[in-house]
Coordinates of N, CA and C in Angstrom, one line a residue:
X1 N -27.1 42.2 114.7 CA -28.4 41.6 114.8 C -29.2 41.8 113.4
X2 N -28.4 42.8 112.8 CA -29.2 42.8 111.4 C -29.2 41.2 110.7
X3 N -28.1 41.1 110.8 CA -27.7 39.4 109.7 C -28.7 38.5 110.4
X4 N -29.5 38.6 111.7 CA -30.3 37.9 112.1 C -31.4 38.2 111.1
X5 N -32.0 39.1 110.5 CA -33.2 39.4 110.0 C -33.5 38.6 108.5
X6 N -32.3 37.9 108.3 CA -31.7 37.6 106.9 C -31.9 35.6 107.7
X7 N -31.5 35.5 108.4 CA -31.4 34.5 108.9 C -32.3 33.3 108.8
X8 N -32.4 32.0 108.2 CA -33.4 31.1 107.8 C -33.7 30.1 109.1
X9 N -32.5 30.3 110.2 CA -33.2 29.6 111.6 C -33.2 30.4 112.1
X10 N -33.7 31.4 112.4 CA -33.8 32.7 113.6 C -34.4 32.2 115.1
X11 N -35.8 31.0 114.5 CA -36.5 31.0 115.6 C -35.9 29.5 116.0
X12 N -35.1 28.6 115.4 CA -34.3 27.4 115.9 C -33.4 28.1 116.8
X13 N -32.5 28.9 116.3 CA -31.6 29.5 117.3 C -32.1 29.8 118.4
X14 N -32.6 30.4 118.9 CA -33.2 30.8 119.9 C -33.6 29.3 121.1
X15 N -34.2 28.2 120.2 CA -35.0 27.7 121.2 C -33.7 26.7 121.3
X16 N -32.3 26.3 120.4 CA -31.3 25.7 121.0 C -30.6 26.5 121.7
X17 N -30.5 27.5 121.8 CA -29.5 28.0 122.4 C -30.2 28.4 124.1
X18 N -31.8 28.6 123.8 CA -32.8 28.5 125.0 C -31.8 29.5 126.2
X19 N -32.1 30.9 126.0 CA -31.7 31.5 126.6 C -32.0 31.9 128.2
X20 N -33.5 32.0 128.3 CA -33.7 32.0 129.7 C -33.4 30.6 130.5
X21 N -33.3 29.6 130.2 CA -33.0 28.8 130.9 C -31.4 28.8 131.0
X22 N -30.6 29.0 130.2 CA -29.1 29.0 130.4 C -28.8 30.5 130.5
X23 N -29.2 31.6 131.3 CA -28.4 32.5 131.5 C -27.7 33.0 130.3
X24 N -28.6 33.0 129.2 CA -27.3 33.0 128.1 C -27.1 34.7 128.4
X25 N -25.9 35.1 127.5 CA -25.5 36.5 127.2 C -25.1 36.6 125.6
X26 N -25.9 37.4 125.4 CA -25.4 37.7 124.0 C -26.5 37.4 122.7
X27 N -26.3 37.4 122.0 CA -27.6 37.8 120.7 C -27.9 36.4 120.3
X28 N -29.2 35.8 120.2 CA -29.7 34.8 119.6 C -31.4 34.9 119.2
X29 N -31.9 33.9 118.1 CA -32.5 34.4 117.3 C -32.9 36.0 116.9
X30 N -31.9 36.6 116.6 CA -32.3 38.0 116.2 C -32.5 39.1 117.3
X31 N -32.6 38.3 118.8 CA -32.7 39.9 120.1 C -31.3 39.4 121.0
X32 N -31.2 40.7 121.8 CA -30.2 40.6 122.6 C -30.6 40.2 124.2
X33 N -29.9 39.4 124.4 CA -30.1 38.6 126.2 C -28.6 38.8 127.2
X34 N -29.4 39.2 128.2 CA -28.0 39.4 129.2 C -29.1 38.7 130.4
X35 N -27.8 38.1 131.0 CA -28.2 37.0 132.3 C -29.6 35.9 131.8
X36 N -29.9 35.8 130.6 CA -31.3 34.6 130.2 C -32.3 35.7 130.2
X37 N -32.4 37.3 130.2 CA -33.8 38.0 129.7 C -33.5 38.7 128.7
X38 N -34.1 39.0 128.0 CA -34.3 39.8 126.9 C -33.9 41.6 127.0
X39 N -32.8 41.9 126.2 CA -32.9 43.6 126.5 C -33.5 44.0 125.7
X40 N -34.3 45.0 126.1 CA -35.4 45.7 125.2 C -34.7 46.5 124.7
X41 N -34.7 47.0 123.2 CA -34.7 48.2 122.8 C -34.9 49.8 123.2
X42 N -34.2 50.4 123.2 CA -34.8 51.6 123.3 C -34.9 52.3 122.3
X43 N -35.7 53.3 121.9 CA -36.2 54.1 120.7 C -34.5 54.7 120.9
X44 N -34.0 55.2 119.4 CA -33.1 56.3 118.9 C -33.1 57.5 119.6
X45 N -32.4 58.1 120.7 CA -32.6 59.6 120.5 C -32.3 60.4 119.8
X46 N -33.9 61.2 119.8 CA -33.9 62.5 118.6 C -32.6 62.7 118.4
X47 N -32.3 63.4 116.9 CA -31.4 63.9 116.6 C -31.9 65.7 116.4
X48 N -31.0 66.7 117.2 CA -31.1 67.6 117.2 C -31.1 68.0 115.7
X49 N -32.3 68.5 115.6 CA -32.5 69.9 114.4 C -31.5 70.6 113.7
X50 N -31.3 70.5 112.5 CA -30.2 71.4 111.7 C -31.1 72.6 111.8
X51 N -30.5 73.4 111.6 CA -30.7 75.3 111.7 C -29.9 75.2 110.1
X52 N -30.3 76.4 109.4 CA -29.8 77.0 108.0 C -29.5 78.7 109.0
X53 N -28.2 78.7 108.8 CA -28.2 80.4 108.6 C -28.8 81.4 108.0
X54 N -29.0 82.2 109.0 CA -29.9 83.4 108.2 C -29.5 84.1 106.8
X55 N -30.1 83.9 106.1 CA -29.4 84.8 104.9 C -29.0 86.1 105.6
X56 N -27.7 86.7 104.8 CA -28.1 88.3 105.6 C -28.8 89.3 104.7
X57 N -29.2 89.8 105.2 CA -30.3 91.3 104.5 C -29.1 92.2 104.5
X58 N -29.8 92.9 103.0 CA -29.2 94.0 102.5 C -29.8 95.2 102.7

């Protein structure tokens, strides 16, 4: 979907390929559709915290 962002018909694609009405599946102008709706994004989960070992004391 990145190469969509780059893309000079993003919003053509979409309205030929007219997804909610054809059940489309699969990525057009730039978002992803399964059965003609739109999948939303979900935010990244966190990436767990790096830890630094303790120095050791002398």
């Amino acid at each position: 979907m990145r190469a969509c962002n780059q893309c000079p018909i993003r919003k053509e694609c979409e309205v030929v390929v007219d997804p909610a009405h054809t059940w489309f599946d699969g990525v057009s102008g730039g978002r992803l559709w399964r059965n003609g709706r739109e999948v939303k994004r979900r935010p990244a989960p966190a990436l767990p915290q790096q830890t630094t070992p303790k120095q050791a004391t002398r």
